């Protein structure tokens, strides 16, 4: 079932959202100071391509740097990406088949706003780290 949902997701929303994250990652990697944001954007782009079967957990080692970085991220790129998830989620919820995909889009909004200090792990081992 996960594979079927991931394939439908990839066609309807995942590819375009991943492209948005990749563009944000490329822009962030232009400046040396924002390279951690670019790495986070590329990590989330991979998660956005194939989200079912994986989950997001907090990193235990994240500290004040992650909080400050998340504040900068929200101002620079996070709210644009969260808006993309919101619009796509609403559009997908119009049809019965798209409702699970729309809900998945809404679940991606928190990581699009605050990506630093998070890890993406398989759902069968969310507490492994």
Short mmCIF file of N, CA and C in Angstrom, two decimals:
data_model
loop_
_atom_site.label_atom_id
_atom_site.label_comp_id
_atom_site.label_asym_id
_atom_site.label_seq_id
_atom_site.Cartn_x
_atom_site.Cartn_y
_atom_site.Cartn_z
N UNK A 1 0.81 -1.18 0.00
CA UNK A 1 0.00 0.00 0.00
C UNK A 1 0.86 1.26 0.00
N UNK A 2 1.99 1.20 0.77
CA UNK A 2 2.89 2.34 0.80
C UNK A 2 3.45 2.66 -0.58
N UNK A 3 3.80 1.61 -1.31
CA UNK A 3 4.37 1.82 -2.64
C UNK A 3 3.34 2.47 -3.57
N UNK A 4 2.11 2.00 -3.52
CA UNK A 4 1.06 2.58 -4.35
C UNK A 4 0.83 4.05 -3.99
N UNK A 5 0.75 4.35 -2.70
CA UNK A 5 0.58 5.74 -2.28
C UNK A 5 1.76 6.60 -2.69
N UNK A 6 2.97 6.06 -2.56
CA UNK A 6 4.16 6.82 -2.97
C UNK A 6 4.17 7.09 -4.47
N UNK A 7 3.74 6.12 -5.27
CA UNK A 7 3.71 6.34 -6.72
C UNK A 7 2.68 7.39 -7.10
N UNK A 8 1.49 7.31 -6.50
CA UNK A 8 0.47 8.33 -6.78
C UNK A 8 0.95 9.70 -6.29
N UNK A 9 1.57 9.71 -5.13
CA UNK A 9 2.12 10.95 -4.57
C UNK A 9 3.16 11.56 -5.49
N UNK A 10 4.05 10.72 -6.00
CA UNK A 10 5.12 11.20 -6.87
C UNK A 10 4.56 11.89 -8.10
N UNK A 11 3.52 11.31 -8.68
CA UNK A 11 2.93 11.87 -9.90
C UNK A 11 2.14 13.15 -9.61
N UNK A 12 1.35 13.15 -8.54
CA UNK A 12 0.45 14.27 -8.29
C UNK A 12 1.10 15.44 -7.56
N UNK A 13 2.03 15.19 -6.67
CA UNK A 13 2.56 16.30 -5.87
C UNK A 13 4.05 16.20 -5.58
N UNK A 14 4.56 15.02 -5.38
CA UNK A 14 5.91 14.85 -4.88
C UNK A 14 7.00 15.43 -5.75
N UNK A 15 6.89 15.22 -7.05
CA UNK A 15 7.95 15.69 -7.94
C UNK A 15 8.07 17.21 -7.89
N UNK A 16 6.95 17.90 -7.99
CA UNK A 16 6.99 19.37 -8.03
C UNK A 16 7.41 19.97 -6.70
N UNK A 17 6.97 19.36 -5.61
CA UNK A 17 7.39 19.86 -4.31
C UNK A 17 8.89 19.60 -4.09
N UNK A 18 9.38 18.46 -4.54
CA UNK A 18 10.81 18.16 -4.42
C UNK A 18 11.64 19.12 -5.26
N UNK A 19 11.13 19.50 -6.41
CA UNK A 19 11.83 20.50 -7.24
C UNK A 19 11.92 21.82 -6.48
N UNK A 20 10.84 22.20 -5.78
CA UNK A 20 10.87 23.43 -4.98
C UNK A 20 11.93 23.38 -3.90
N UNK A 21 12.02 22.24 -3.22
CA UNK A 21 13.05 22.09 -2.19
C UNK A 21 14.45 22.08 -2.81
N UNK A 22 14.61 21.47 -3.97
CA UNK A 22 15.92 21.44 -4.62
C UNK A 22 16.36 22.84 -5.03
N UNK A 23 15.42 23.63 -5.54
CA UNK A 23 15.74 25.02 -5.91
C UNK A 23 16.14 25.81 -4.66
N UNK A 24 15.38 25.63 -3.57
CA UNK A 24 15.73 26.31 -2.32
C UNK A 24 17.11 25.86 -1.84
N UNK A 25 17.42 24.56 -1.98
CA UNK A 25 18.73 24.05 -1.59
C UNK A 25 19.85 24.62 -2.42
N UNK A 26 19.64 24.73 -3.72
CA UNK A 26 20.66 25.32 -4.59
C UNK A 26 20.92 26.78 -4.26
N UNK A 27 19.84 27.52 -4.02
CA UNK A 27 19.99 28.94 -3.66
C UNK A 27 20.74 29.07 -2.34
N UNK A 28 20.42 28.21 -1.38
CA UNK A 28 21.09 28.27 -0.08
C UNK A 28 22.56 27.86 -0.17
N UNK A 29 22.90 26.99 -1.10
CA UNK A 29 24.29 26.54 -1.21
C UNK A 29 25.18 27.54 -1.95
N UNK A 30 24.59 28.58 -2.51
CA UNK A 30 25.38 29.60 -3.19
C UNK A 30 26.27 30.34 -2.19
N UNK A 31 25.71 30.65 -1.04
CA UNK A 31 26.47 31.33 0.01
C UNK A 31 27.00 30.30 1.00
N UNK A 32 28.19 30.51 1.47
CA UNK A 32 28.81 29.56 2.38
C UNK A 32 28.06 29.52 3.71
N UNK A 33 27.56 30.62 4.15
CA UNK A 33 26.89 30.70 5.45
C UNK A 33 25.60 29.86 5.48
N UNK A 34 24.92 29.74 4.35
CA UNK A 34 23.62 29.05 4.33
C UNK A 34 23.71 27.61 3.82
N UNK A 35 24.88 27.04 3.77
CA UNK A 35 25.02 25.65 3.32
C UNK A 35 24.25 24.67 4.21
N UNK A 36 24.21 24.83 5.54
CA UNK A 36 23.38 23.91 6.35
C UNK A 36 21.91 23.94 5.94
N UNK A 37 21.41 25.10 5.53
CA UNK A 37 20.03 25.19 5.06
C UNK A 37 19.86 24.43 3.75
N UNK A 38 20.86 24.52 2.88
CA UNK A 38 20.81 23.80 1.61
C UNK A 38 20.81 22.30 1.82
N UNK A 39 21.63 21.82 2.76
CA UNK A 39 21.66 20.39 3.06
C UNK A 39 20.32 19.93 3.60
N UNK A 40 19.73 20.74 4.49
CA UNK A 40 18.40 20.39 5.03
C UNK A 40 17.35 20.38 3.92
N UNK A 41 17.44 21.31 2.99
CA UNK A 41 16.47 21.36 1.88
C UNK A 41 16.61 20.13 0.99
N UNK A 42 17.82 19.70 0.71
CA UNK A 42 18.01 18.50 -0.10
C UNK A 42 17.51 17.24 0.62
N UNK A 43 17.72 17.19 1.94
CA UNK A 43 17.23 16.06 2.73
C UNK A 43 15.70 15.99 2.68
N UNK A 44 15.06 17.14 2.81
CA UNK A 44 13.60 17.17 2.77
C UNK A 44 13.09 16.92 1.36
N UNK A 45 13.85 17.30 0.35
CA UNK A 45 13.45 17.02 -1.04
C UNK A 45 13.35 15.51 -1.26
N UNK A 46 14.30 14.75 -0.73
CA UNK A 46 14.22 13.30 -0.84
C UNK A 46 13.03 12.73 -0.10
N UNK A 47 12.74 13.30 1.06
CA UNK A 47 11.58 12.86 1.83
C UNK A 47 10.28 13.22 1.12
N UNK A 48 10.26 14.35 0.46
CA UNK A 48 9.07 14.79 -0.26
C UNK A 48 8.81 13.93 -1.49
N UNK A 49 9.84 13.36 -2.07
CA UNK A 49 9.64 12.48 -3.22
C UNK A 49 8.95 11.17 -2.83
N UNK A 50 9.26 10.63 -1.66
CA UNK A 50 8.80 9.30 -1.26
C UNK A 50 8.48 9.32 0.24
N UNK A 51 7.39 9.98 0.68
CA UNK A 51 7.17 10.19 2.11
C UNK A 51 6.55 9.03 2.88
N UNK A 52 5.74 8.21 2.21
CA UNK A 52 5.04 7.14 2.93
C UNK A 52 6.03 6.04 3.31
N UNK A 53 6.00 5.65 4.57
CA UNK A 53 6.94 4.66 5.07
C UNK A 53 8.09 5.27 5.83
N UNK A 54 8.11 6.61 5.93
CA UNK A 54 9.14 7.30 6.71
C UNK A 54 8.45 8.32 7.61
N UNK A 55 9.13 8.72 8.65
CA UNK A 55 8.58 9.69 9.59
C UNK A 55 9.68 10.65 10.05
N UNK A 56 9.26 11.69 10.74
CA UNK A 56 10.18 12.72 11.21
C UNK A 56 10.29 12.63 12.73
N UNK A 57 11.52 12.64 13.23
CA UNK A 57 11.76 12.64 14.68
C UNK A 57 12.73 13.77 15.01
N UNK A 58 12.67 14.21 16.26
CA UNK A 58 13.59 15.25 16.72
C UNK A 58 14.97 14.68 16.98
N UNK A 59 16.01 15.44 16.63
CA UNK A 59 17.38 15.06 16.96
C UNK A 59 17.65 15.42 18.41
N UNK A 60 18.23 14.54 19.12
CA UNK A 60 18.54 14.82 20.53
C UNK A 60 19.68 15.81 20.66
N UNK A 61 20.55 15.85 19.67
CA UNK A 61 21.73 16.71 19.75
C UNK A 61 21.46 18.14 19.28
N UNK A 62 20.24 18.43 18.82
CA UNK A 62 19.93 19.77 18.33
C UNK A 62 19.87 20.75 19.50
N UNK A 63 20.41 21.92 19.29
CA UNK A 63 20.46 22.90 20.37
C UNK A 63 20.02 24.28 19.91
N UNK A 64 20.67 25.27 20.49
CA UNK A 64 20.31 26.66 20.21
C UNK A 64 20.61 27.04 18.76
N UNK A 65 21.63 26.44 18.18
CA UNK A 65 21.95 26.72 16.78
C UNK A 65 20.82 26.33 15.84
N UNK A 66 20.19 25.20 16.13
CA UNK A 66 19.06 24.76 15.31
C UNK A 66 17.88 25.71 15.45
N UNK A 67 17.66 26.20 16.65
CA UNK A 67 16.56 27.15 16.87
C UNK A 67 16.81 28.44 16.10
N UNK A 68 18.02 28.98 16.20
CA UNK A 68 18.34 30.21 15.47
C UNK A 68 18.31 29.99 13.96
N UNK A 69 18.81 28.85 13.52
CA UNK A 69 18.77 28.52 12.09
C UNK A 69 17.34 28.38 11.59
N UNK A 70 16.47 27.79 12.39
CA UNK A 70 15.07 27.65 11.99
C UNK A 70 14.38 29.00 11.87
N UNK A 71 14.74 29.94 12.73
CA UNK A 71 14.16 31.29 12.63
C UNK A 71 14.56 31.93 11.31
N UNK A 72 15.83 31.83 10.96
CA UNK A 72 16.29 32.38 9.68
C UNK A 72 15.63 31.65 8.51
N UNK A 73 15.51 30.31 8.61
CA UNK A 73 14.91 29.51 7.54
C UNK A 73 13.46 29.92 7.29
N UNK A 74 12.69 30.14 8.35
CA UNK A 74 11.28 30.52 8.18
C UNK A 74 11.19 31.83 7.42
N UNK A 75 12.05 32.76 7.74
CA UNK A 75 12.01 34.07 7.08
C UNK A 75 12.44 33.96 5.62
N UNK A 76 13.47 33.19 5.34
CA UNK A 76 14.04 33.14 3.99
C UNK A 76 13.26 32.22 3.05
N UNK A 77 13.00 30.98 3.45
CA UNK A 77 12.42 30.01 2.50
C UNK A 77 11.29 29.18 3.07
N UNK A 78 11.22 29.04 4.36
CA UNK A 78 10.27 28.11 4.96
C UNK A 78 8.82 28.42 4.68
N UNK A 79 8.45 29.68 4.76
CA UNK A 79 7.04 30.00 4.58
C UNK A 79 6.59 29.81 3.15
N UNK A 80 7.50 29.98 2.18
CA UNK A 80 7.15 29.71 0.77
C UNK A 80 6.87 28.23 0.56
N UNK A 81 7.72 27.40 1.12
CA UNK A 81 7.55 25.95 0.97
C UNK A 81 6.32 25.45 1.73
N UNK A 82 6.07 26.02 2.91
CA UNK A 82 4.87 25.65 3.66
C UNK A 82 3.62 26.07 2.91
N UNK A 83 3.65 27.22 2.27
CA UNK A 83 2.52 27.67 1.46
C UNK A 83 2.28 26.73 0.28
N UNK A 84 3.36 26.23 -0.32
CA UNK A 84 3.23 25.24 -1.40
C UNK A 84 2.56 23.97 -0.92
N UNK A 85 2.94 23.50 0.27
CA UNK A 85 2.30 22.31 0.84
C UNK A 85 0.83 22.57 1.15
N UNK A 86 0.51 23.75 1.66
CA UNK A 86 -0.87 24.08 2.00
C UNK A 86 -1.74 24.12 0.76
N UNK A 87 -1.29 24.80 -0.28
CA UNK A 87 -2.07 24.90 -1.53
C UNK A 87 -2.22 23.53 -2.18
N UNK A 88 -1.14 22.77 -2.24
CA UNK A 88 -1.20 21.43 -2.83
C UNK A 88 -2.11 20.51 -2.02
N UNK A 89 -2.04 20.60 -0.70
CA UNK A 89 -2.89 19.77 0.16
C UNK A 89 -4.36 20.08 -0.03
N UNK A 90 -4.69 21.35 -0.12
CA UNK A 90 -6.08 21.73 -0.35
C UNK A 90 -6.55 21.23 -1.71
N UNK A 91 -5.71 21.38 -2.73
CA UNK A 91 -6.08 20.92 -4.07
C UNK A 91 -6.27 19.40 -4.11
N UNK A 92 -5.44 18.66 -3.40
CA UNK A 92 -5.57 17.21 -3.38
C UNK A 92 -6.79 16.74 -2.61
N UNK A 93 -7.21 17.50 -1.60
CA UNK A 93 -8.37 17.10 -0.79
C UNK A 93 -9.69 17.29 -1.52
N UNK A 94 -9.67 17.83 -2.72
CA UNK A 94 -10.91 18.02 -3.48
C UNK A 94 -11.50 16.67 -3.89
N UNK A 95 -10.66 15.69 -4.19
CA UNK A 95 -11.17 14.38 -4.59
C UNK A 95 -11.00 13.38 -3.45
N UNK A 96 -11.80 12.34 -3.46
CA UNK A 96 -11.74 11.31 -2.41
C UNK A 96 -10.39 10.60 -2.44
N UNK A 97 -9.88 10.30 -3.61
CA UNK A 97 -8.60 9.59 -3.72
C UNK A 97 -7.45 10.46 -3.22
N UNK A 98 -7.56 11.76 -3.38
CA UNK A 98 -6.49 12.65 -2.99
C UNK A 98 -6.45 13.02 -1.52
N UNK A 99 -7.47 12.66 -0.74
CA UNK A 99 -7.51 13.06 0.67
C UNK A 99 -6.31 12.54 1.46
N UNK A 100 -5.91 11.26 1.34
CA UNK A 100 -4.70 10.83 2.09
C UNK A 100 -3.45 11.59 1.66
N UNK A 101 -3.38 11.96 0.39
CA UNK A 101 -2.22 12.72 -0.08
C UNK A 101 -2.27 14.15 0.44
N UNK A 102 -3.47 14.72 0.52
CA UNK A 102 -3.61 16.06 1.08
C UNK A 102 -3.22 16.09 2.54
N UNK A 103 -3.64 15.07 3.29
CA UNK A 103 -3.27 14.98 4.70
C UNK A 103 -1.76 14.83 4.85
N UNK A 104 -1.14 14.06 3.97
CA UNK A 104 0.32 13.92 4.00
C UNK A 104 0.99 15.27 3.73
N UNK A 105 0.41 16.07 2.84
CA UNK A 105 0.94 17.40 2.57
C UNK A 105 0.86 18.27 3.81
N UNK A 106 -0.26 18.20 4.52
CA UNK A 106 -0.41 19.00 5.73
C UNK A 106 0.58 18.56 6.81
N UNK A 107 0.93 17.27 6.83
CA UNK A 107 1.91 16.77 7.80
C UNK A 107 3.33 17.21 7.46
N UNK A 108 3.57 17.61 6.21
CA UNK A 108 4.90 18.08 5.81
C UNK A 108 5.11 19.56 6.12
N UNK A 109 4.06 20.28 6.47
CA UNK A 109 4.20 21.71 6.75
C UNK A 109 5.14 21.99 7.92
N UNK A 110 5.04 21.27 9.06
CA UNK A 110 5.98 21.58 10.16
C UNK A 110 7.46 21.43 9.79
N UNK A 111 7.82 20.40 9.04
CA UNK A 111 9.23 20.24 8.68
C UNK A 111 9.65 21.25 7.61
N UNK A 112 8.70 21.71 6.80
CA UNK A 112 9.07 22.74 5.83
C UNK A 112 9.31 24.07 6.52
N UNK A 113 8.67 24.29 7.66
CA UNK A 113 8.90 25.53 8.41
C UNK A 113 10.13 25.44 9.32
N UNK A 114 10.35 24.30 9.95
CA UNK A 114 11.43 24.14 10.92
C UNK A 114 12.23 22.87 10.63
N UNK A 115 13.11 22.88 9.61
CA UNK A 115 13.80 21.64 9.21
C UNK A 115 15.02 21.27 10.04
N UNK A 116 15.64 22.24 10.67
CA UNK A 116 16.86 21.95 11.41
C UNK A 116 16.52 21.32 12.76
N UNK A 117 17.28 20.32 13.15
CA UNK A 117 17.02 19.61 14.40
C UNK A 117 16.05 18.45 14.22
N UNK A 118 15.82 18.02 12.99
CA UNK A 118 14.91 16.92 12.69
C UNK A 118 15.67 15.84 11.93
N UNK A 119 15.22 14.60 12.07
CA UNK A 119 15.76 13.46 11.33
C UNK A 119 14.61 12.74 10.64
N UNK A 120 14.87 12.16 9.50
CA UNK A 120 13.87 11.38 8.77
C UNK A 120 14.28 9.92 8.88
N UNK A 121 13.39 9.10 9.45
CA UNK A 121 13.69 7.69 9.70
C UNK A 121 12.56 6.82 9.18
N UNK A 122 12.81 5.53 8.92
CA UNK A 122 11.72 4.63 8.52
C UNK A 122 10.69 4.51 9.63
N UNK A 123 9.43 4.29 9.26
CA UNK A 123 8.36 4.22 10.26
C UNK A 123 8.47 2.99 11.15
N UNK A 124 9.16 1.96 10.70
CA UNK A 124 9.28 0.78 11.55
C UNK A 124 10.35 0.95 12.64
N UNK A 125 11.13 2.03 12.59
CA UNK A 125 12.11 2.29 13.63
C UNK A 125 12.17 3.79 13.99
N UNK A 126 11.03 4.41 14.36
CA UNK A 126 11.06 5.84 14.66
C UNK A 126 11.83 6.21 15.92
N UNK A 127 12.04 5.25 16.82
CA UNK A 127 12.76 5.56 18.06
C UNK A 127 14.14 4.92 18.08
N UNK A 128 14.64 4.53 16.92
CA UNK A 128 15.94 3.87 16.84
C UNK A 128 17.08 4.83 17.15
N UNK A 129 16.88 6.11 16.92
CA UNK A 129 17.97 7.06 17.13
C UNK A 129 17.93 7.68 18.48
#
